[in-house]
PDB file of C-alpha atoms and ligand atoms in Angstrom:
ATOM      1  CA  MET A   1      19.222  42.687  59.568  1.00 78.00           C
ATOM      2  CA  LEU A   2      20.055  39.378  61.737  1.00 85.00           C
ATOM      3  CA  GLU A   3      16.619  39.923  63.721  1.00 89.00           C
ATOM      4  CA  GLY A   4      14.620  40.193  60.581  1.00 91.00           C
ATOM      5  CA  VAL A   5      16.165  37.066  59.261  1.00 94.00           C
ATOM      6  CA  LYS A   6      15.739  35.148  61.634  1.00 94.00           C
ATOM      7  CA  ALA A   7      11.595  36.270  62.393  1.00 95.00           C
ATOM      8  CA  ILE A   8      11.430  35.335  58.179  1.00 95.00           C
ATOM      9  CA  ALA A   9      13.158  32.001  59.147  1.00 95.00           C
ATOM     10  CA  LYS A  10      10.710  31.697  62.155  1.00 95.00           C
ATOM     11  CA  GLY A  11       7.504  32.252  59.610  1.00 96.00           C
ATOM     12  CA  MET A  12       9.008  29.797  57.362  1.00 95.00           C
ATOM     13  CA  GLY A  13       9.545  27.248  59.526  1.00 94.00           C
ATOM     14  CA  THR A  14       5.928  28.059  60.469  1.00 94.00           C
ATOM     15  CA  THR A  15       4.344  27.285  57.134  1.00 93.00           C
ATOM     16  CA  PHE A  16       6.264  24.173  56.203  1.00 92.00           C
ATOM     17  CA  LYS A  17       5.440  23.129  59.700  1.00 91.00           C
ATOM     18  CA  ALA A  18       1.733  23.485  58.744  1.00 88.00           C
ATOM     19  CA  LEU A  19       1.936  21.735  55.728  1.00 88.00           C
ATOM     20  CA  THR A  20       2.772  18.881  56.575  1.00 89.00           C
ATOM     21  CA  GLU A  21       0.132  18.710  59.695  1.00 90.00           C
ATOM     22  CA  PRO A  22      -3.104  16.779  58.939  1.00 89.00           C
ATOM     23  CA  ARG A  23      -5.721  19.159  57.632  1.00 85.00           C
ATOM     24  CA  ASP A  24      -9.651  20.185  59.369  1.00 87.00           C
ATOM     25  CA  THR A  25     -10.614  21.143  55.823  1.00 90.00           C
ATOM     26  CA  ILE A  26     -11.524  18.776  53.093  1.00 91.00           C
ATOM     27  CA  ALA A  27     -11.608  18.963  49.443  1.00 92.00           C
ATOM     28  CA  TYR A  28     -15.364  19.955  49.220  1.00 90.00           C
ATOM     29  CA  PRO A  29     -17.419  18.290  46.585  1.00 88.00           C
ATOM     30  CA  GLU A  30     -15.109  15.217  45.725  1.00 92.00           C
ATOM     31  CA  LYS A  31     -15.019  14.446  49.450  1.00 91.00           C
ATOM     32  CA  ARG A  32     -17.926  14.819  51.714  1.00 88.00           C
ATOM     33  CA  ARG A  33     -18.380  14.400  55.571  1.00 87.00           C
ATOM     34  CA  GLU A  34     -20.253  11.356  56.952  1.00 88.00           C
ATOM     35  CA  TYR A  35     -23.441  12.969  59.078  1.00 89.00           C
ATOM     36  CA  ALA A  36     -24.859  11.197  61.852  1.00 93.00           C
ATOM     37  CA  PRO A  37     -27.419   8.821  61.546  1.00 90.00           C
ATOM     38  CA  ARG A  38     -30.370  10.960  62.873  1.00 91.00           C
ATOM     39  CA  PHE A  39     -29.379  13.988  60.821  1.00 94.00           C
ATOM     40  CA  ARG A  40     -32.449  15.715  59.945  1.00 96.00           C
ATOM     41  CA  GLY A  41     -32.109  17.538  56.226  1.00 95.00           C
ATOM     42  CA  LYS A  42     -33.977  18.695  53.261  1.00 96.00           C
ATOM     43  CA  HIS A  43     -37.920  16.921  53.649  1.00 96.00           C
ATOM     44  CA  MET A  44     -39.032  14.538  51.015  1.00 96.00           C
ATOM     45  CA  LEU A  45     -42.675  12.839  50.400  1.00 96.00           C
ATOM     46  CA  ALA A  46     -43.437   9.520  50.661  1.00 95.00           C
ATOM     47  CA  ARG A  47     -45.151   7.258  48.041  1.00 94.00           C
ATOM     48  CA  ASP A  48     -46.636   3.344  49.120  1.00 93.00           C
ATOM     49  CA  GLU A  49     -45.676   0.814  47.033  1.00 92.00           C
ATOM     50  CA  ASP A  50     -48.361   1.235  44.563  1.00 90.00           C
ATOM     51  CA  GLY A  51     -47.022   4.692  43.801  1.00 91.00           C
ATOM     52  CA  HIS A  52     -49.906   6.271  45.858  1.00 93.00           C
ATOM     53  CA  GLU A  53     -49.187   9.173  47.800  1.00 95.00           C
ATOM     54  CA  LEU A  54     -49.014   9.119  51.511  1.00 96.00           C
ATOM     55  CA  CYS A  55     -49.984  12.630  52.184  1.00 96.00           C
ATOM     56  CA  VAL A  56     -54.047  12.797  53.651  1.00 96.00           C
ATOM     57  CA  GLY A  57     -53.977  16.370  54.153  1.00 96.00           C
ATOM     58  CA  CYS A  58     -54.427  16.645  57.423  1.00 97.00           C
ATOM     59  CA  GLY A  59     -52.557  19.484  58.297  1.00 97.00           C
ATOM     60  CA  LEU A  60     -50.899  18.175  61.193  1.00 98.00           C
ATOM     61  CA  CYS A  61     -47.529  18.630  60.091  1.00 98.00           C
ATOM     62  CA  GLU A  62     -48.709  22.764  59.146  1.00 98.00           C
ATOM     63  CA  ALA A  63     -50.104  23.044  62.697  1.00 98.00           C
ATOM     64  CA  VAL A  64     -47.085  21.581  65.002  1.00 98.00           C
ATOM     65  CA  CYS A  65     -44.445  23.365  62.958  1.00 98.00           C
ATOM     66  CA  PRO A  66     -43.125  26.068  64.981  1.00 98.00           C
ATOM     67  CA  ALA A  67     -41.609  27.914  62.784  1.00 98.00           C
ATOM     68  CA  GLN A  68     -44.488  28.042  60.616  1.00 98.00           C
ATOM     69  CA  ALA A  69     -42.695  26.903  57.494  1.00 98.00           C
ATOM     70  CA  ILE A  70     -45.303  24.224  55.776  1.00 98.00           C
ATOM     71  CA  ARG A  71     -48.232  25.270  53.704  1.00 98.00           C
ATOM     72  CA  VAL A  72     -50.307  22.189  53.321  1.00 98.00           C
ATOM     73  CA  VAL A  73     -54.008  22.880  50.948  1.00 98.00           C
ATOM     74  CA  ALA A  74     -55.941  19.482  51.283  1.00 95.00           C
ATOM     75  CA  ALA A  75     -58.550  18.346  48.785  1.00 93.00           C
ATOM     76  CA  GLU A  76     -60.863  15.292  47.644  1.00 92.00           C
ATOM     77  CA  ALA A  77     -58.786  12.965  46.052  1.00 89.00           C
ATOM     78  CA  PRO A  78     -59.366  12.631  42.536  1.00 87.00           C
ATOM     79  CA  THR A  79     -61.594   9.112  41.403  1.00 84.00           C
ATOM     80  CA  ASP A  80     -60.616   8.963  37.874  1.00 83.00           C
ATOM     81  CA  LYS A  81     -56.839   9.173  38.469  1.00 79.00           C
ATOM     82  CA  PRO A  82     -55.780   7.805  42.084  1.00 81.00           C
ATOM     83  CA  VAL A  83     -52.857   9.402  43.372  1.00 87.00           C
ATOM     84  CA  SER A  84     -53.621   8.979  47.031  1.00 86.00           C
ATOM     85  CA  TRP A  85     -54.072   5.754  48.882  1.00 90.00           C
ATOM     86  CA  THR A  86     -57.475   7.116  50.584  1.00 89.00           C
ATOM     87  CA  ASN A  87     -60.272   9.898  49.025  1.00 89.00           C
ATOM     88  CA  ARG A  88     -57.785  12.481  50.478  1.00 93.00           C
ATOM     89  CA  TYR A  89     -54.600  14.200  49.834  1.00 95.00           C
ATOM     90  CA  SER A  90     -52.726  17.317  49.449  1.00 96.00           C
ATOM     91  CA  VAL A  91     -53.303  19.083  46.175  1.00 95.00           C
ATOM     92  CA  ASP A  92     -50.847  21.474  47.187  1.00 97.00           C
ATOM     93  CA  TYR A  93     -47.672  21.276  49.915  1.00 98.00           C
ATOM     94  CA  GLU A  94     -44.791  23.427  50.261  1.00 98.00           C
ATOM     95  CA  VAL A  95     -41.834  23.788  52.599  1.00 98.00           C
ATOM     96  CA  ASP A  96     -40.123  27.120  53.212  1.00 98.00           C
ATOM     97  CA  LEU A  97     -36.605  25.692  53.706  1.00 97.00           C
ATOM     98  CA  ILE A  98     -35.304  28.893  54.914  1.00 96.00           C
ATOM     99  CA  ARG A  99     -37.946  29.149  57.673  1.00 97.00           C
ATOM    100  CA  CYS A 100     -37.509  25.680  58.719  1.00 98.00           C
ATOM    101  CA  ILE A 101     -35.169  24.820  61.700  1.00 97.00           C
ATOM    102  CA  PHE A 102     -35.096  21.387  60.727  1.00 97.00           C
ATOM    103  CA  CYS A 103     -36.521  20.248  64.431  1.00 97.00           C
ATOM    104  CA  GLY A 104     -38.355  17.327  63.152  1.00 97.00           C
ATOM    105  CA  MET A 105     -41.254  17.898  64.644  1.00 98.00           C
ATOM    106  CA  CYS A 106     -43.644  17.632  61.391  1.00 98.00           C
ATOM    107  CA  GLU A 107     -41.985  13.968  60.946  1.00 97.00           C
ATOM    108  CA  GLU A 108     -42.871  13.205  64.357  1.00 98.00           C
ATOM    109  CA  ALA A 109     -46.235  14.219  64.027  1.00 98.00           C
ATOM    110  CA  CYS A 110     -47.034  12.898  60.281  1.00 98.00           C
ATOM    111  CA  PRO A 111     -49.980   9.622  60.845  1.00 97.00           C
ATOM    112  CA  THR A 112     -48.970   8.450  57.266  1.00 96.00           C
ATOM    113  CA  ASN A 113     -45.402   8.715  57.736  1.00 96.00           C
ATOM    114  CA  ALA A 114     -45.555  11.128  54.192  1.00 97.00           C
ATOM    115  CA  VAL A 115     -43.331  14.011  55.573  1.00 97.00           C
ATOM    116  CA  ARG A 116     -39.675  12.608  56.578  1.00 96.00           C
ATOM    117  CA  LEU A 117     -36.138  14.460  56.805  1.00 96.00           C
ATOM    118  CA  THR A 118     -33.694  12.891  54.134  1.00 94.00           C
ATOM    119  CA  PRO A 119     -30.325  13.445  54.939  1.00 92.00           C
ATOM    120  CA  PHE A 120     -29.722  16.043  51.979  1.00 92.00           C
ATOM    121  CA  ASN A 121     -28.527  19.015  53.217  1.00 90.00           C
ATOM    122  CA  GLU A 122     -27.296  20.731  49.938  1.00 90.00           C
ATOM    123  CA  LEU A 123     -29.258  23.758  50.295  1.00 91.00           C
ATOM    124  CA  ALA A 124     -28.491  26.920  48.479  1.00 90.00           C
ATOM    125  CA  ALA A 125     -29.945  29.406  46.018  1.00 93.00           C
ATOM    126  CA  PHE A 126     -29.709  32.528  44.444  1.00 94.00           C
ATOM    127  CA  ASN A 127     -32.667  34.104  45.659  1.00 94.00           C
ATOM    128  CA  ARG A 128     -35.638  33.111  48.368  1.00 94.00           C
ATOM    129  CA  LEU A 129     -38.210  31.963  45.929  1.00 95.00           C
ATOM    130  CA  ASP A 130     -35.846  28.935  45.189  1.00 94.00           C
ATOM    131  CA  MET A 131     -35.632  27.734  48.613  1.00 96.00           C
ATOM    132  CA  ILE A 132     -39.667  26.954  48.761  1.00 97.00           C
ATOM    133  CA  ALA A 133     -39.870  23.640  48.150  1.00 96.00           C
ATOM    134  CA  ASP A 134     -43.268  22.785  46.609  1.00 96.00           C
ATOM    135  CA  LYS A 135     -45.058  19.335  46.259  1.00 96.00           C
ATOM    136  CA  GLU A 136     -43.685  18.232  42.965  1.00 95.00           C
ATOM    137  CA  GLU A 137     -39.930  18.553  44.506  1.00 95.00           C
ATOM    138  CA  LEU A 138     -40.681  16.984  47.864  1.00 96.00           C
ATOM    139  CA  LEU A 139     -42.421  13.952  45.974  1.00 95.00           C
ATOM    140  CA  SER A 140     -39.122  13.405  43.920  1.00 91.00           C
ATOM    141  CA  PRO A 141     -36.325  12.926  46.686  1.00 78.00           C
ATOM    142  CA  PRO A 142     -33.099  15.328  46.692  1.00 74.00           C
ATOM    143  CA  VAL A 143     -30.298  13.350  45.348  1.00 67.00           C
ATOM    144  CA  ARG A 144     -26.868  14.447  46.152  1.00 63.00           C
ATOM    145  CA  ARG A 145     -25.165  16.226  42.737  1.00 54.00           C
TER     146      ARG A 145
HETATM  147  S1  SF4 B 201     -38.156  20.268  60.730  1.00 76.71           S
HETATM  148 FE1  SF4 B 201     -39.165  21.286  62.351  1.00 76.71          FE
HETATM  149  S2  SF4 B 201     -39.607  23.864  61.492  1.00 76.71           S
HETATM  150 FE2  SF4 B 201     -39.155  22.352  59.698  1.00 76.71          FE
HETATM  151  S3  SF4 B 201     -41.151  21.991  58.729  1.00 76.71           S
HETATM  152 FE3  SF4 B 201     -40.571  20.300  59.985  1.00 76.71          FE
HETATM  153  S4  SF4 B 201     -41.643  21.367  61.455  1.00 76.71           S
HETATM  154 FE4  SF4 B 201     -41.206  22.667  60.863  1.00 76.71          FE
HETATM  155  S1  SF4 B 202     -47.730  15.221  55.404  1.00 76.71           S
HETATM  156 FE1  SF4 B 202     -48.245  13.725  57.197  1.00 76.71          FE
HETATM  157  S2  SF4 B 202     -49.133  15.195  58.968  1.00 76.71           S
HETATM  158 FE2  SF4 B 202     -48.751  16.515  56.698  1.00 76.71          FE
HETATM  159  S3  SF4 B 202     -50.548  17.175  56.317  1.00 76.71           S
HETATM  160 FE3  SF4 B 202     -49.539  15.222  55.025  1.00 76.71          FE
HETATM  161  S4  SF4 B 202     -50.343  12.977  56.188  1.00 76.71           S
HETATM  162 FE4  SF4 B 202     -50.867  14.988  57.277  1.00 76.71          FE
END
């Protein structure tokens, strides 16, 4: 009986001690951790200061990607409504965020600095197709909700 009481008291002591110790966890999403400046998260496709798309559809990012996560479809840029700063652009561009290993090689290979990896890391979806970021999504830099 006495041994049992002692064991309970010891257990309660351990519990109360733990309650006063600093926590390793944070109250996400109200609080968020700071990441290193070199952290690589979700991609974006950049535009120039005039709003023209920087991607020229050269396909280098697609070729260099070790995970085969990028799909680029290049085309002649429309002349009636300029979307690109040159006469070529990517009519379609996709990144499969499940395949991607966030190595940053696409960003390194891009000759126009069009594809960039942002610090955005909140990547979750209820189905696999929603993890494929299309061009429209990539042209709108991801923001934290
Ligand atoms: S970060 Fe790496 S794995 Fe991801 S799309 Fe770019 S090259 Fe491919
Ligand atoms: S993002 Fe850069 S490397 Fe990829 S197709 Fe466009 S211009 Fe080429």
